[in-house]
Structure formats: C-alpha cells, structure tokens
Amino acid sequence: MTQLPVLNLSGNATATTSDGRRPTLPPRHLADLDLAGRRAAVADLGEPAFRAGQVSAHYFGRLVRDAEAMTDLPARTRAAITEALLPPLLEPVSELATDNGATRKTLWRLHDGSLVESVLMGYPDRVTVCVSSQAGCGMACPFCATGQAGLTRNLSTAEIVDQVVWFAGLAARGALPGCPDRLSRVVFMGMGEPLANYNRVIAAVRRLTEPAPEGLGLSQRHITVSTVGLVPAMRRLTQEGLSVTLALSLHAPDDDLRDTLVPVNQRWKVAEVLDAAFEYAARTGRRVSIEYAMIRDVNDHPWRADLLGRLLSGRLAHVNLIPLNPTPGSKWDASPKPVEREFVRRLRAAGVPTTVRDTRGREIDGACGQLAASGGGKVGEREGGLLARRANEETQ
Ligand code: SF4
C-alpha cells in the first residue's frame, strides 16, 4: 500500500527558524496598512496626517525603503518613522546572479531568523519577480525541495510586498542590463502555498496594484497567484473581484497519482479542483494556467496526456509543462524530451494550448521546486550561467 505524505493545512509551524528560534511575525510595517491605517500610525507619533502620504510616496513611488534617505522628512522624525512604519524586514544573506545580472536569486533572513528566497527575472520587454509567501511550505509535495522541510511560518503582507519593492528599486537603478527599468510583473510561485496564507497574500496583491502612494500601481493582470488546489480559498478568490492570473499546480490528471504527488489532493480531488479553477476563469475571463511538472515514468504517460486533454478541452485554460528540476537526493527525474514532445502533441491535438517552460537555472537552484533557502554564494560567483525563467507569463 502506498504511504501518503502528511500535509499541513492548519498554517501552524512544523519547523523552527534557521537558527532554531520559534517563528514569529515581524513588527508592523507601512505595507501592512492601507493609507488610512498609515495616517493613524503617524498621528500616534504626533505627526500631521500628510506625513503618511509623504512616507508612502517615498516607499511605493520612489522605491525608497530607508527613512534616513527621505530627506523631506524632518530629521527629528526619521527614527520614529522607521520604528513605527519602516522596520527592516529583509536582510539579504546571499545573492546569485546569472544572465549577465539579468536574473537573480536572493536569500533573505527575516527578523526571526526564518529564511526565504525570491527570484528576479529580466527580459528585454519586462521585469518579473517571483516572491515567496511563506517560509517553508506545509503542502509536502514530494518532488519539491521547499516541501521537504515543512512550514516555518506565513509571511506578513509587508514581507511579501517588500520583496517586490526591493527588486523594483534594483531595476529602477538600472541594475538589469538590457531590461526595462520598471518591474512590471509579480508571480507568487516562490516558497510556500500562497492561498494557505490567504488574507496576507490578498492584502499584498491589493498593495501591489493600488496606485501610488497607496500602493505600487502594478496591473492586476500582471500578477499570477499559484495554488496546489485549496478549493475553498480558490472559491473565495473568485469572489474577490480581482483579475489576477490563477495558476493551478495540477501535476497529475488522475486522483490515484495526484494523491501522492500533490498530497492536498487527498482533501480536494482533481474534479473539484478543476471545477474551482474553471469557475475562476469564467468569473474573471482570465485563462487559468495549469502547471504540470513532467516527471520521468511518473506522470508523463501518453494516456495521462489524453486524460488531461479531455479534462481541459474547450475550457479557458492552457497547460504549462515544467521539465522537472532535480533536487538534492531526489529520486525524481525530468521526462526525456521525446516523451515531453509526445505529451505536448497529444494535448494540442485535444485543442489545449500548451507550452513548455524554460528550465534554465538549474545550476543555482533557482528553478521551480528548487527554492529551499539552503544558502548560496555571493553575487557574481556564478555569473554567466543560466537561471530558470520561473514565470509563465510569456504564455499569457
Ligand atoms: S510544490 Fe509548491 S505547494 Fe508543493 S511543497 Fe513545493 S512550494 Fe509547497
């Protein structure tokens, strides 16, 4: 009998932080608050309400994260503003860069010692950041490096937003050669299951998409939220009135296999998960992205391609096949290219738009399923290599 992995839907930590501490949420930050909340916070400091707009315009409009650099604030207030609204959230521990610096993976230490990673990807026409929404992950997908360590904790809204603002500032300073200087896209495909940290992720989406000084002013259509299929949360997302792209990590079209590959399937089966995804597509008019890691001799059989084709035919969905990235000590391997091509052929024959994701970047563990916060070298140590394009937005 197959032993099924145990998953953690409770959101309670199963792991301690990198230095053995109990995980705790960080102090409040302005990105946790809407503008009214920020006004109340500066009022508590005895400052005029317009100060909240000033600080917000620096943070979201000019991508300045340090109050000491906000030179139009009276010098006497900067320390108090830092403490009340701009506590440091992310400490970069290491950064790996490749593609001549256009692609970067950063490992952050959070205030309690938790470790998370983000990946920045520069293209000639756009700049995308892949953010983490949790430290670790409780979903226990057996082929995923992040899933092996369990959940440390949910990230706060501001910890998510600050990953984006940090990279947006980097892009604005012209750090990505041959790429636009404006970060335009965000994918929630880093560490964690975004919909398991629902309220904070949705608040982060709102903060990222509200116009400055309220937020960063990105287009909702340029935000992708992924999920392994937490059906109640998917249905809740459908009611939010947002037009973000939903990416469903399916990885198997049949319950027998998906129960093992994506343990949350023990709770919500393929039919129910797809139903929730199609409902989201119908409500928003946004094509759902079906993510499917191609794993040799596990889920890459022609009959599974045909079954997936039947499930998706005629639906507002496309398939994004992901050649599996190796993780240390894993028994899982990528499907051979001819097998992958046949899988694509069968899906397309069923009328399902299908693309294969670029797998560059394996060598710096920046590719999908490789974000495990295990540390790494300094910027430039591995320059010249190639890093995965984790985003699927090129197919949108
Ligand atoms: S694949 Fe995603 S949901 Fe599954 S364990 Fe990894 S990070 Fe979590």
mmCIF file of C-alpha atoms and ligand atoms in Angstrom:
data_model
loop_
_atom_site.group_PDB
_atom_site.id
_atom_site.type_symbol
_atom_site.label_atom_id
_atom_site.label_comp_id
_atom_site.label_asym_id
_atom_site.label_seq_id
_atom_site.Cartn_x
_atom_site.Cartn_y
_atom_site.Cartn_z
ATOM 1 C CA MET A 1 0.000 0.000 0.000
ATOM 2 C CA THR A 2 1.304 3.477 -0.855
ATOM 3 C CA GLN A 3 2.252 5.652 2.088
ATOM 4 C CA LEU A 4 0.699 9.086 1.517
ATOM 5 C CA PRO A 5 2.587 12.175 2.655
ATOM 6 C CA VAL A 6 1.075 14.155 5.520
ATOM 7 C CA LEU A 7 0.126 17.716 4.682
ATOM 8 C CA ASN A 8 -0.252 20.752 6.885
ATOM 9 C CA LEU A 9 -3.390 22.754 6.162
ATOM 10 C CA SER A 10 -3.506 24.357 9.594
ATOM 11 C CA GLY A 11 -0.936 27.062 8.872
ATOM 12 C CA ASN A 12 0.785 26.130 12.135
ATOM 13 C CA ALA A 13 4.554 25.887 12.014
ATOM 14 C CA THR A 14 6.157 22.475 11.959
ATOM 15 C CA ALA A 15 9.700 23.791 11.671
ATOM 16 C CA THR A 16 11.791 26.244 13.676
ATOM 17 C CA THR A 17 13.726 29.081 12.038
ATOM 18 C CA SER A 18 17.212 28.597 10.577
ATOM 19 C CA ASP A 19 18.792 29.390 13.949
ATOM 20 C CA GLY A 20 16.409 27.225 15.975
ATOM 21 C CA ARG A 21 14.089 30.007 17.186
ATOM 22 C CA ARG A 22 10.314 29.944 17.396
ATOM 23 C CA PRO A 23 8.950 31.649 14.257
ATOM 24 C CA THR A 24 7.139 34.945 14.847
ATOM 25 C CA LEU A 25 5.577 37.558 12.597
ATOM 26 C CA PRO A 26 7.590 40.762 12.160
ATOM 27 C CA PRO A 27 6.719 44.197 13.571
ATOM 28 C CA ARG A 28 4.119 46.238 11.694
ATOM 29 C CA HIS A 29 5.286 47.962 8.509
ATOM 30 C CA LEU A 30 3.552 50.573 6.369
ATOM 31 C CA ALA A 31 2.935 47.983 3.652
ATOM 32 C CA ASP A 32 0.749 46.085 6.138
ATOM 33 C CA LEU A 33 -1.567 49.101 6.325
ATOM 34 C CA ASP A 34 -3.815 50.965 3.931
ATOM 35 C CA LEU A 35 -3.381 54.728 3.711
ATOM 36 C CA ALA A 36 -5.927 55.359 6.473
ATOM 37 C CA GLY A 37 -4.016 52.991 8.748
ATOM 38 C CA ARG A 38 -0.768 54.779 7.946
ATOM 39 C CA ARG A 39 -2.349 58.140 8.770
ATOM 40 C CA ALA A 40 -3.464 56.765 12.116
ATOM 41 C CA ALA A 41 0.054 55.442 12.742
ATOM 42 C CA VAL A 42 1.713 58.816 12.083
ATOM 43 C CA ALA A 43 -0.949 60.534 14.191
ATOM 44 C CA ASP A 44 0.085 58.238 17.056
ATOM 45 C CA LEU A 45 3.577 59.697 16.661
ATOM 46 C CA GLY A 46 2.165 63.225 16.964
ATOM 47 C CA GLU A 47 2.876 63.910 13.295
ATOM 48 C CA PRO A 48 0.495 65.516 10.786
ATOM 49 C CA ALA A 49 -1.548 63.100 8.662
ATOM 50 C CA PHE A 50 0.127 64.224 5.409
ATOM 51 C CA ARG A 51 3.325 62.591 6.686
ATOM 52 C CA ALA A 52 1.760 59.212 5.870
ATOM 53 C CA GLY A 53 1.383 60.252 2.233
ATOM 54 C CA GLN A 54 4.944 61.537 2.166
ATOM 55 C CA VAL A 55 6.403 58.292 3.510
ATOM 56 C CA SER A 56 4.146 56.215 1.242
ATOM 57 C CA ALA A 57 5.191 58.214 -1.831
ATOM 58 C CA HIS A 58 8.820 57.529 -0.989
ATOM 59 C CA TYR A 59 8.277 53.820 -0.410
ATOM 60 C CA PHE A 60 5.887 52.961 -3.251
ATOM 61 C CA GLY A 61 6.534 55.827 -5.680
ATOM 62 C CA ARG A 62 10.293 56.268 -5.420
ATOM 63 C CA LEU A 63 11.087 52.806 -4.013
ATOM 64 C CA VAL A 64 12.984 54.280 -1.076
ATOM 65 C CA ARG A 65 12.881 51.863 1.862
ATOM 66 C CA ASP A 66 15.044 53.754 4.359
ATOM 67 C CA ALA A 67 13.569 56.712 6.278
ATOM 68 C CA GLU A 68 17.013 58.299 6.616
ATOM 69 C CA ALA A 69 17.039 58.732 2.819
ATOM 70 C CA MET A 70 13.648 60.538 2.898
ATOM 71 C CA THR A 71 15.237 63.941 3.086
ATOM 72 C CA ASP A 72 11.998 65.931 3.030
ATOM 73 C CA LEU A 73 11.064 64.396 6.388
ATOM 74 C CA PRO A 74 12.248 66.425 9.357
ATOM 75 C CA ALA A 75 15.421 64.762 10.666
ATOM 76 C CA ARG A 76 13.878 64.532 14.145
ATOM 77 C CA THR A 77 11.050 62.280 12.911
ATOM 78 C CA ARG A 78 13.005 59.778 10.835
ATOM 79 C CA ALA A 79 13.944 57.417 13.663
ATOM 80 C CA ALA A 80 10.367 57.386 14.937
ATOM 81 C CA ILE A 81 9.023 56.768 11.415
ATOM 82 C CA THR A 82 11.480 53.893 10.996
ATOM 83 C CA GLU A 83 10.337 52.304 14.221
ATOM 84 C CA ALA A 84 6.624 52.813 13.589
ATOM 85 C CA LEU A 85 6.343 52.208 9.846
ATOM 86 C CA LEU A 86 9.599 51.065 8.259
ATOM 87 C CA PRO A 87 11.204 48.390 10.430
ATOM 88 C CA PRO A 88 13.773 46.438 8.386
ATOM 89 C CA LEU A 89 12.106 43.225 7.215
ATOM 90 C CA LEU A 90 14.513 41.606 4.783
ATOM 91 C CA GLU A 91 18.205 41.107 5.292
ATOM 92 C CA PRO A 92 19.895 39.812 2.138
ATOM 93 C CA VAL A 93 22.063 36.845 3.075
ATOM 94 C CA SER A 94 23.282 35.885 -0.357
ATOM 95 C CA GLU A 95 22.531 36.538 -3.964
ATOM 96 C CA LEU A 96 23.242 34.501 -7.046
ATOM 97 C CA ALA A 97 23.189 36.253 -10.394
ATOM 98 C CA THR A 98 23.289 34.993 -13.928
ATOM 99 C CA ASP A 99 22.323 36.078 -17.460
ATOM 100 C CA ASN A 100 24.859 38.901 -17.002
ATOM 101 C CA GLY A 101 22.970 40.023 -13.938
ATOM 102 C CA ALA A 102 19.514 39.978 -15.531
ATOM 103 C CA THR A 103 18.452 37.048 -13.365
ATOM 104 C CA ARG A 104 18.998 36.949 -9.629
ATOM 105 C CA LYS A 105 18.038 34.756 -6.735
ATOM 106 C CA THR A 106 18.205 36.383 -3.323
ATOM 107 C CA LEU A 107 18.132 34.574 0.010
ATOM 108 C CA TRP A 108 16.662 36.709 2.790
ATOM 109 C CA ARG A 109 16.873 36.323 6.537
ATOM 110 C CA LEU A 110 13.719 37.602 8.246
ATOM 111 C CA HIS A 111 13.580 39.229 11.688
ATOM 112 C CA ASP A 112 13.149 35.895 13.493
ATOM 113 C CA GLY A 113 15.829 34.054 11.532
ATOM 114 C CA SER A 114 13.428 32.470 9.009
ATOM 115 C CA LEU A 115 14.895 32.162 5.520
ATOM 116 C CA VAL A 116 13.039 32.782 2.248
ATOM 117 C CA GLU A 117 14.042 33.336 -1.344
ATOM 118 C CA SER A 118 12.922 35.457 -4.281
ATOM 119 C CA VAL A 119 13.938 35.296 -7.927
ATOM 120 C CA LEU A 120 14.155 38.297 -10.235
ATOM 121 C CA MET A 121 13.975 37.762 -13.990
ATOM 122 C CA GLY A 122 14.750 40.471 -16.505
ATOM 123 C CA TYR A 123 13.624 40.172 -20.128
ATOM 124 C CA PRO A 124 14.035 42.669 -22.971
ATOM 125 C CA ASP A 125 10.414 43.777 -22.584
ATOM 126 C CA ARG A 126 9.615 43.181 -18.920
ATOM 127 C CA VAL A 127 10.936 42.520 -15.442
ATOM 128 C CA THR A 128 9.283 39.873 -13.282
ATOM 129 C CA VAL A 129 9.817 38.916 -9.669
ATOM 130 C CA CYS A 130 8.880 35.558 -8.185
ATOM 131 C CA VAL A 131 8.086 36.033 -4.498
ATOM 132 C CA SER A 132 7.725 33.739 -1.520
ATOM 133 C CA SER A 133 4.521 33.864 0.517
ATOM 134 C CA GLN A 134 5.556 31.514 3.325
ATOM 135 C CA ALA A 135 8.821 30.473 4.945
ATOM 136 C CA GLY A 136 8.874 26.792 4.012
ATOM 137 C CA CYS A 137 5.665 25.078 2.962
ATOM 138 C CA GLY A 138 3.240 22.655 4.562
ATOM 139 C CA MET A 139 1.977 21.053 1.375
ATOM 140 C CA ALA A 140 4.607 18.282 1.334
ATOM 141 C CA CYS A 141 4.810 17.767 -2.437
ATOM 142 C CA PRO A 142 7.442 15.021 -2.544
ATOM 143 C CA PHE A 143 9.268 16.289 -5.639
ATOM 144 C CA CYS A 144 9.738 19.832 -4.268
ATOM 145 C CA ALA A 145 12.745 20.974 -2.254
ATOM 146 C CA THR A 146 10.719 23.530 -0.291
ATOM 147 C CA GLY A 147 8.090 20.981 0.644
ATOM 148 C CA GLN A 148 10.600 18.661 2.280
ATOM 149 C CA ALA A 149 11.381 20.976 5.194
ATOM 150 C CA GLY A 150 7.826 21.745 6.332
ATOM 151 C CA LEU A 151 6.272 25.106 7.154
ATOM 152 C CA THR A 152 8.168 27.607 9.273
ATOM 153 C CA ARG A 153 5.557 30.383 9.118
ATOM 154 C CA ASN A 154 3.381 32.600 6.964
ATOM 155 C CA LEU A 155 4.973 35.807 5.735
ATOM 156 C CA SER A 156 3.364 39.103 6.665
ATOM 157 C CA THR A 157 1.826 41.247 3.933
ATOM 158 C CA ALA A 158 4.740 43.658 4.189
ATOM 159 C CA GLU A 159 7.338 40.888 3.980
ATOM 160 C CA ILE A 160 5.786 39.888 0.646
ATOM 161 C CA VAL A 161 5.449 43.454 -0.644
ATOM 162 C CA ASP A 162 8.962 44.389 0.465
ATOM 163 C CA GLN A 163 10.456 41.625 -1.730
ATOM 164 C CA VAL A 164 8.830 43.332 -4.720
ATOM 165 C CA VAL A 165 9.757 46.890 -3.699
ATOM 166 C CA TRP A 166 13.360 45.848 -3.087
ATOM 167 C CA PHE A 167 13.657 44.379 -6.594
ATOM 168 C CA ALA A 168 11.686 47.208 -8.190
ATOM 169 C CA GLY A 169 14.278 49.573 -6.728
ATOM 170 C CA LEU A 170 17.073 47.452 -8.137
ATOM 171 C CA ALA A 171 15.500 47.546 -11.596
ATOM 172 C CA ALA A 172 14.869 51.299 -11.340
ATOM 173 C CA ARG A 173 18.551 51.863 -10.627
ATOM 174 C CA GLY A 174 19.344 50.227 -13.966
ATOM 175 C CA ALA A 175 20.816 47.061 -12.449
ATOM 176 C CA LEU A 176 19.361 44.761 -15.107
ATOM 177 C CA PRO A 177 21.278 45.162 -18.364
ATOM 178 C CA GLY A 178 19.145 45.154 -21.491
ATOM 179 C CA CYS A 179 15.894 45.157 -19.486
ATOM 180 C CA PRO A 180 13.308 47.825 -18.715
ATOM 181 C CA ASP A 181 13.950 49.760 -15.532
ATOM 182 C CA ARG A 182 10.375 49.235 -14.332
ATOM 183 C CA LEU A 183 9.377 45.995 -12.638
ATOM 184 C CA SER A 184 6.002 45.107 -14.090
ATOM 185 C CA ARG A 185 5.083 41.550 -13.109
ATOM 186 C CA VAL A 186 4.858 39.518 -9.929
ATOM 187 C CA VAL A 187 4.363 35.776 -9.677
ATOM 188 C CA PHE A 188 3.519 34.106 -6.368
ATOM 189 C CA MET A 189 5.476 30.976 -7.213
ATOM 190 C CA GLY A 190 8.318 31.107 -4.720
ATOM 191 C CA MET A 191 8.368 29.309 -1.394
ATOM 192 C CA GLY A 192 5.005 28.412 0.074
ATOM 193 C CA GLU A 193 1.392 27.872 -0.924
ATOM 194 C CA PRO A 194 0.006 31.404 -1.401
ATOM 195 C CA LEU A 195 -3.617 30.506 -0.700
ATOM 196 C CA ALA A 196 -2.629 28.921 2.633
ATOM 197 C CA ASN A 197 -1.672 32.465 3.688
ATOM 198 C CA TYR A 198 -4.791 33.876 2.091
ATOM 199 C CA ASN A 199 -5.511 37.173 3.866
ATOM 200 C CA ARG A 200 -1.942 38.405 3.787
ATOM 201 C CA VAL A 201 -1.424 37.392 0.161
ATOM 202 C CA ILE A 202 -4.610 39.129 -0.961
ATOM 203 C CA ALA A 203 -3.653 42.231 1.026
ATOM 204 C CA ALA A 204 -0.249 42.109 -0.701
ATOM 205 C CA VAL A 205 -1.924 41.854 -4.122
ATOM 206 C CA ARG A 206 -4.018 44.908 -3.296
ATOM 207 C CA ARG A 207 -0.988 46.829 -2.032
ATOM 208 C CA LEU A 208 0.973 45.945 -5.180
ATOM 209 C CA THR A 209 -1.806 47.021 -7.511
ATOM 210 C CA GLU A 210 -3.231 50.134 -5.866
ATOM 211 C CA PRO A 211 -1.855 53.328 -7.405
ATOM 212 C CA ALA A 212 0.911 55.230 -5.580
ATOM 213 C CA PRO A 213 1.061 56.448 -2.892
ATOM 214 C CA GLU A 214 -1.446 53.840 -1.677
ATOM 215 C CA GLY A 215 0.486 51.039 -3.399
ATOM 216 C CA LEU A 216 2.893 50.140 -6.164
ATOM 217 C CA GLY A 217 0.488 50.595 -9.088
ATOM 218 C CA LEU A 218 1.101 47.312 -10.927
ATOM 219 C CA SER A 219 -1.588 45.895 -13.200
ATOM 220 C CA GLN A 220 -3.659 43.105 -11.639
ATOM 221 C CA ARG A 221 -3.361 41.271 -14.932
ATOM 222 C CA HIS A 222 0.376 41.139 -14.428
ATOM 223 C CA ILE A 223 0.109 39.287 -11.125
ATOM 224 C CA THR A 224 -0.021 35.497 -11.038
ATOM 225 C CA VAL A 225 -1.141 33.637 -7.923
ATOM 226 C CA SER A 226 -0.437 29.922 -7.847
ATOM 227 C CA THR A 227 -2.064 27.205 -5.791
ATOM 228 C CA VAL A 228 -1.911 23.451 -5.399
ATOM 229 C CA GLY A 229 -5.694 23.470 -5.186
ATOM 230 C CA LEU A 230 -7.064 24.720 -1.863
ATOM 231 C CA VAL A 231 -10.614 24.715 -3.156
ATOM 232 C CA PRO A 232 -12.352 26.886 -0.522
ATOM 233 C CA ALA A 233 -9.642 29.525 -0.942
ATOM 234 C CA MET A 234 -9.916 29.312 -4.736
ATOM 235 C CA ARG A 235 -13.647 29.917 -4.478
ATOM 236 C CA ARG A 236 -13.015 32.821 -2.127
ATOM 237 C CA LEU A 237 -10.503 34.281 -4.600
ATOM 238 C CA THR A 238 -13.156 34.061 -7.295
ATOM 239 C CA GLN A 239 -15.341 36.385 -5.207
ATOM 240 C CA GLU A 240 -12.602 38.992 -4.608
ATOM 241 C CA GLY A 241 -13.230 40.924 -7.817
ATOM 242 C CA LEU A 242 -9.561 40.719 -8.763
ATOM 243 C CA SER A 243 -8.295 39.953 -12.262
ATOM 244 C CA VAL A 244 -5.034 38.260 -11.384
ATOM 245 C CA THR A 245 -3.974 35.120 -13.243
ATOM 246 C CA LEU A 246 -4.605 31.892 -11.358
ATOM 247 C CA ALA A 247 -2.028 29.135 -11.824
ATOM 248 C CA LEU A 248 -3.097 25.680 -10.680
ATOM 249 C CA SER A 249 -0.293 23.219 -9.967
ATOM 250 C CA LEU A 250 -2.049 20.066 -11.149
ATOM 251 C CA HIS A 251 0.842 17.702 -11.975
ATOM 252 C CA ALA A 252 -1.473 14.704 -12.490
ATOM 253 C CA PRO A 253 -4.907 14.320 -14.121
ATOM 254 C CA ASP A 254 -5.965 11.290 -12.027
ATOM 255 C CA ASP A 255 -6.617 11.091 -8.302
ATOM 256 C CA ASP A 256 -4.569 7.947 -7.711
ATOM 257 C CA LEU A 257 -1.356 9.647 -8.732
ATOM 258 C CA ARG A 258 -2.225 13.161 -7.582
ATOM 259 C CA ASP A 259 -2.921 11.906 -4.055
ATOM 260 C CA THR A 260 0.784 11.105 -3.899
ATOM 261 C CA LEU A 261 2.324 13.898 -5.980
ATOM 262 C CA VAL A 262 0.211 16.718 -4.543
ATOM 263 C CA PRO A 263 -0.950 15.461 -1.148
ATOM 264 C CA VAL A 264 -3.627 18.154 -0.814
ATOM 265 C CA ASN A 265 -5.489 16.080 -3.400
ATOM 266 C CA GLN A 266 -6.375 13.728 -0.558
ATOM 267 C CA ARG A 267 -8.686 16.528 0.571
ATOM 268 C CA TRP A 268 -9.856 18.056 -2.721
ATOM 269 C CA LYS A 269 -9.914 15.782 -5.747
ATOM 270 C CA VAL A 270 -8.994 16.623 -9.347
ATOM 271 C CA ALA A 271 -12.587 17.176 -10.485
ATOM 272 C CA GLU A 272 -13.322 19.545 -7.614
ATOM 273 C CA VAL A 273 -10.067 21.469 -8.060
ATOM 274 C CA LEU A 274 -10.598 21.892 -11.795
ATOM 275 C CA ASP A 275 -14.187 22.929 -11.203
ATOM 276 C CA ALA A 276 -12.987 25.712 -8.884
ATOM 277 C CA ALA A 277 -10.352 26.770 -11.443
ATOM 278 C CA PHE A 278 -12.897 26.879 -14.292
ATOM 279 C CA GLU A 279 -15.246 28.895 -12.114
ATOM 280 C CA TYR A 280 -12.444 31.407 -11.529
ATOM 281 C CA ALA A 281 -11.802 31.598 -15.286
ATOM 282 C CA ALA A 282 -15.491 32.052 -16.039
ATOM 283 C CA ARG A 283 -15.902 34.801 -13.447
ATOM 284 C CA THR A 284 -12.760 36.750 -14.372
ATOM 285 C CA GLY A 285 -12.390 35.964 -18.073
ATOM 286 C CA ARG A 286 -8.759 35.118 -17.268
ATOM 287 C CA ARG A 287 -7.303 31.949 -18.729
ATOM 288 C CA VAL A 288 -6.179 29.577 -15.965
ATOM 289 C CA SER A 289 -2.649 28.274 -16.188
ATOM 290 C CA ILE A 290 -2.418 24.542 -15.475
ATOM 291 C CA GLU A 291 1.084 23.804 -14.205
ATOM 292 C CA TYR A 292 2.326 20.284 -14.831
ATOM 293 C CA ALA A 293 5.818 19.140 -13.801
ATOM 294 C CA MET A 294 6.970 16.447 -16.228
ATOM 295 C CA ILE A 295 8.417 13.608 -14.144
ATOM 296 C CA ARG A 296 10.020 10.627 -15.860
ATOM 297 C CA ASP A 297 7.868 7.477 -15.760
ATOM 298 C CA VAL A 298 5.641 9.016 -13.073
ATOM 299 C CA ASN A 299 3.122 11.335 -14.738
ATOM 300 C CA ASP A 300 4.325 11.584 -18.343
ATOM 301 C CA HIS A 301 2.400 8.674 -19.925
ATOM 302 C CA PRO A 302 0.522 9.222 -23.200
ATOM 303 C CA TRP A 303 -2.757 8.144 -21.597
ATOM 304 C CA ARG A 304 -2.323 10.822 -18.944
ATOM 305 C CA ALA A 305 -1.835 13.431 -21.682
ATOM 306 C CA ASP A 306 -5.055 12.225 -23.295
ATOM 307 C CA LEU A 307 -6.912 12.307 -19.993
ATOM 308 C CA LEU A 308 -5.649 15.823 -19.263
ATOM 309 C CA GLY A 309 -6.669 16.861 -22.762
ATOM 310 C CA ARG A 310 -10.202 15.584 -22.177
ATOM 311 C CA LEU A 311 -10.438 17.397 -18.839
ATOM 312 C CA LEU A 312 -9.311 20.721 -20.306
ATOM 313 C CA SER A 313 -10.669 20.648 -23.849
ATOM 314 C CA GLY A 314 -12.930 23.610 -24.525
ATOM 315 C CA ARG A 315 -12.041 25.296 -21.230
ATOM 316 C CA LEU A 316 -10.448 28.689 -20.643
ATOM 317 C CA ALA A 317 -7.146 27.094 -19.695
ATOM 318 C CA HIS A 318 -3.714 26.417 -21.023
ATOM 319 C CA VAL A 319 -1.091 23.931 -19.893
ATOM 320 C CA ASN A 320 2.373 24.975 -18.846
ATOM 321 C CA LEU A 321 4.612 21.903 -18.780
ATOM 322 C CA ILE A 322 7.596 22.191 -16.465
ATOM 323 C CA PRO A 323 10.526 19.837 -17.068
ATOM 324 C CA LEU A 324 11.224 18.694 -13.503
ATOM 325 C CA ASN A 325 14.223 20.301 -11.897
ATOM 326 C CA PRO A 326 16.432 17.946 -9.911
ATOM 327 C CA THR A 327 16.595 18.423 -6.138
ATOM 328 C CA PRO A 328 19.387 17.041 -3.967
ATOM 329 C CA GLY A 329 18.945 13.386 -3.103
ATOM 330 C CA SER A 330 15.684 13.145 -5.026
ATOM 331 C CA LYS A 331 14.645 10.008 -6.883
ATOM 332 C CA TRP A 332 12.600 12.114 -9.292
ATOM 333 C CA ASP A 333 13.930 12.993 -12.727
ATOM 334 C CA ALA A 334 12.759 15.001 -15.734
ATOM 335 C CA SER A 335 10.936 13.279 -18.586
ATOM 336 C CA PRO A 336 13.015 12.599 -21.716
ATOM 337 C CA LYS A 337 12.484 15.170 -24.465
ATOM 338 C CA PRO A 338 10.714 12.752 -26.887
ATOM 339 C CA VAL A 339 8.241 11.847 -24.121
ATOM 340 C CA GLU A 340 7.691 15.519 -23.406
ATOM 341 C CA ARG A 341 7.127 16.271 -27.098
ATOM 342 C CA GLU A 342 4.557 13.492 -27.379
ATOM 343 C CA PHE A 343 2.772 14.820 -24.282
ATOM 344 C CA VAL A 344 2.618 18.275 -25.879
ATOM 345 C CA ARG A 345 1.423 16.827 -29.182
ATOM 346 C CA ARG A 346 -1.458 14.965 -27.562
ATOM 347 C CA LEU A 347 -2.591 17.969 -25.547
ATOM 348 C CA ARG A 348 -2.524 20.219 -28.590
ATOM 349 C CA ALA A 349 -4.369 17.580 -30.609
ATOM 350 C CA ALA A 350 -7.100 17.821 -27.971
ATOM 351 C CA GLY A 351 -7.235 21.559 -28.609
ATOM 352 C CA VAL A 352 -5.500 22.562 -25.377
ATOM 353 C CA PRO A 353 -2.948 25.395 -25.711
ATOM 354 C CA THR A 354 0.294 24.014 -24.301
ATOM 355 C CA THR A 355 3.743 25.459 -23.706
ATOM 356 C CA VAL A 356 6.918 24.116 -22.123
ATOM 357 C CA ARG A 357 8.588 26.281 -19.540
ATOM 358 C CA ASP A 358 12.213 27.231 -19.956
ATOM 359 C CA THR A 359 14.309 25.289 -17.435
ATOM 360 C CA ARG A 360 17.374 27.452 -17.336
ATOM 361 C CA GLY A 361 18.919 27.999 -13.945
ATOM 362 C CA ARG A 362 19.146 24.558 -12.506
ATOM 363 C CA GLU A 363 22.738 25.161 -11.504
ATOM 364 C CA ILE A 364 21.879 27.821 -8.952
ATOM 365 C CA ASP A 365 18.760 26.108 -7.619
ATOM 366 C CA GLY A 366 16.572 28.946 -8.779
ATOM 367 C CA ALA A 367 14.223 26.878 -10.819
ATOM 368 C CA CYS A 368 10.756 25.708 -9.867
ATOM 369 C CA GLY A 369 10.770 23.278 -6.951
ATOM 370 C CA GLN A 370 14.331 24.190 -6.046
ATOM 371 C CA LEU A 371 13.729 27.088 -3.678
ATOM 372 C CA ALA A 372 14.735 25.604 -0.363
ATOM 373 C CA ALA A 373 16.520 28.508 1.344
ATOM 374 C CA SER A 374 19.639 26.425 1.703
ATOM 375 C CA GLY A 375 22.035 29.323 1.242
ATOM 376 C CA GLY A 376 24.313 30.139 -1.643
ATOM 377 C CA GLY A 377 27.166 32.241 -2.838
ATOM 378 C CA LYS A 378 27.570 35.953 -3.258
ATOM 379 C CA VAL A 379 26.545 37.985 -6.247
ATOM 380 C CA GLY A 380 28.618 37.215 -9.279
ATOM 381 C CA GLU A 381 30.076 33.947 -8.079
ATOM 382 C CA ARG A 382 28.204 32.097 -10.756
ATOM 383 C CA GLU A 383 27.785 34.819 -13.313
ATOM 384 C CA GLY A 384 27.399 33.635 -16.854
ATOM 385 C CA GLY A 385 25.267 30.607 -16.094
ATOM 386 C CA LEU A 386 21.597 30.392 -16.785
ATOM 387 C CA LEU A 387 18.758 30.549 -14.344
ATOM 388 C CA ALA A 388 15.238 29.337 -14.760
ATOM 389 C CA ARG A 389 12.571 31.571 -16.100
ATOM 390 C CA ARG A 390 10.108 30.654 -13.415
ATOM 391 C CA ALA A 391 7.319 32.826 -14.612
ATOM 392 C CA ASN A 392 4.827 31.513 -17.069
ATOM 393 C CA GLU A 393 3.580 34.878 -18.115
ATOM 394 C CA GLU A 394 5.218 34.709 -21.521
ATOM 395 C CA THR A 395 2.427 32.380 -22.473
ATOM 396 C CA GLN A 396 -0.363 34.615 -21.168
HETATM 397 S S1 SF4 B 1 5.406 22.488 -4.910
HETATM 398 FE FE1 SF4 B 1 4.640 24.399 -4.004
HETATM 399 S S2 SF4 B 1 2.935 23.725 -2.703
HETATM 400 FE FE2 SF4 B 1 4.140 21.873 -3.143
HETATM 401 S S3 SF4 B 1 5.557 21.726 -1.398
HETATM 402 FE FE3 SF4 B 1 6.603 22.893 -3.032
HETATM 403 S S4 SF4 B 1 6.229 25.052 -2.530
HETATM 404 FE FE4 SF4 B 1 4.731 23.815 -1.391
#
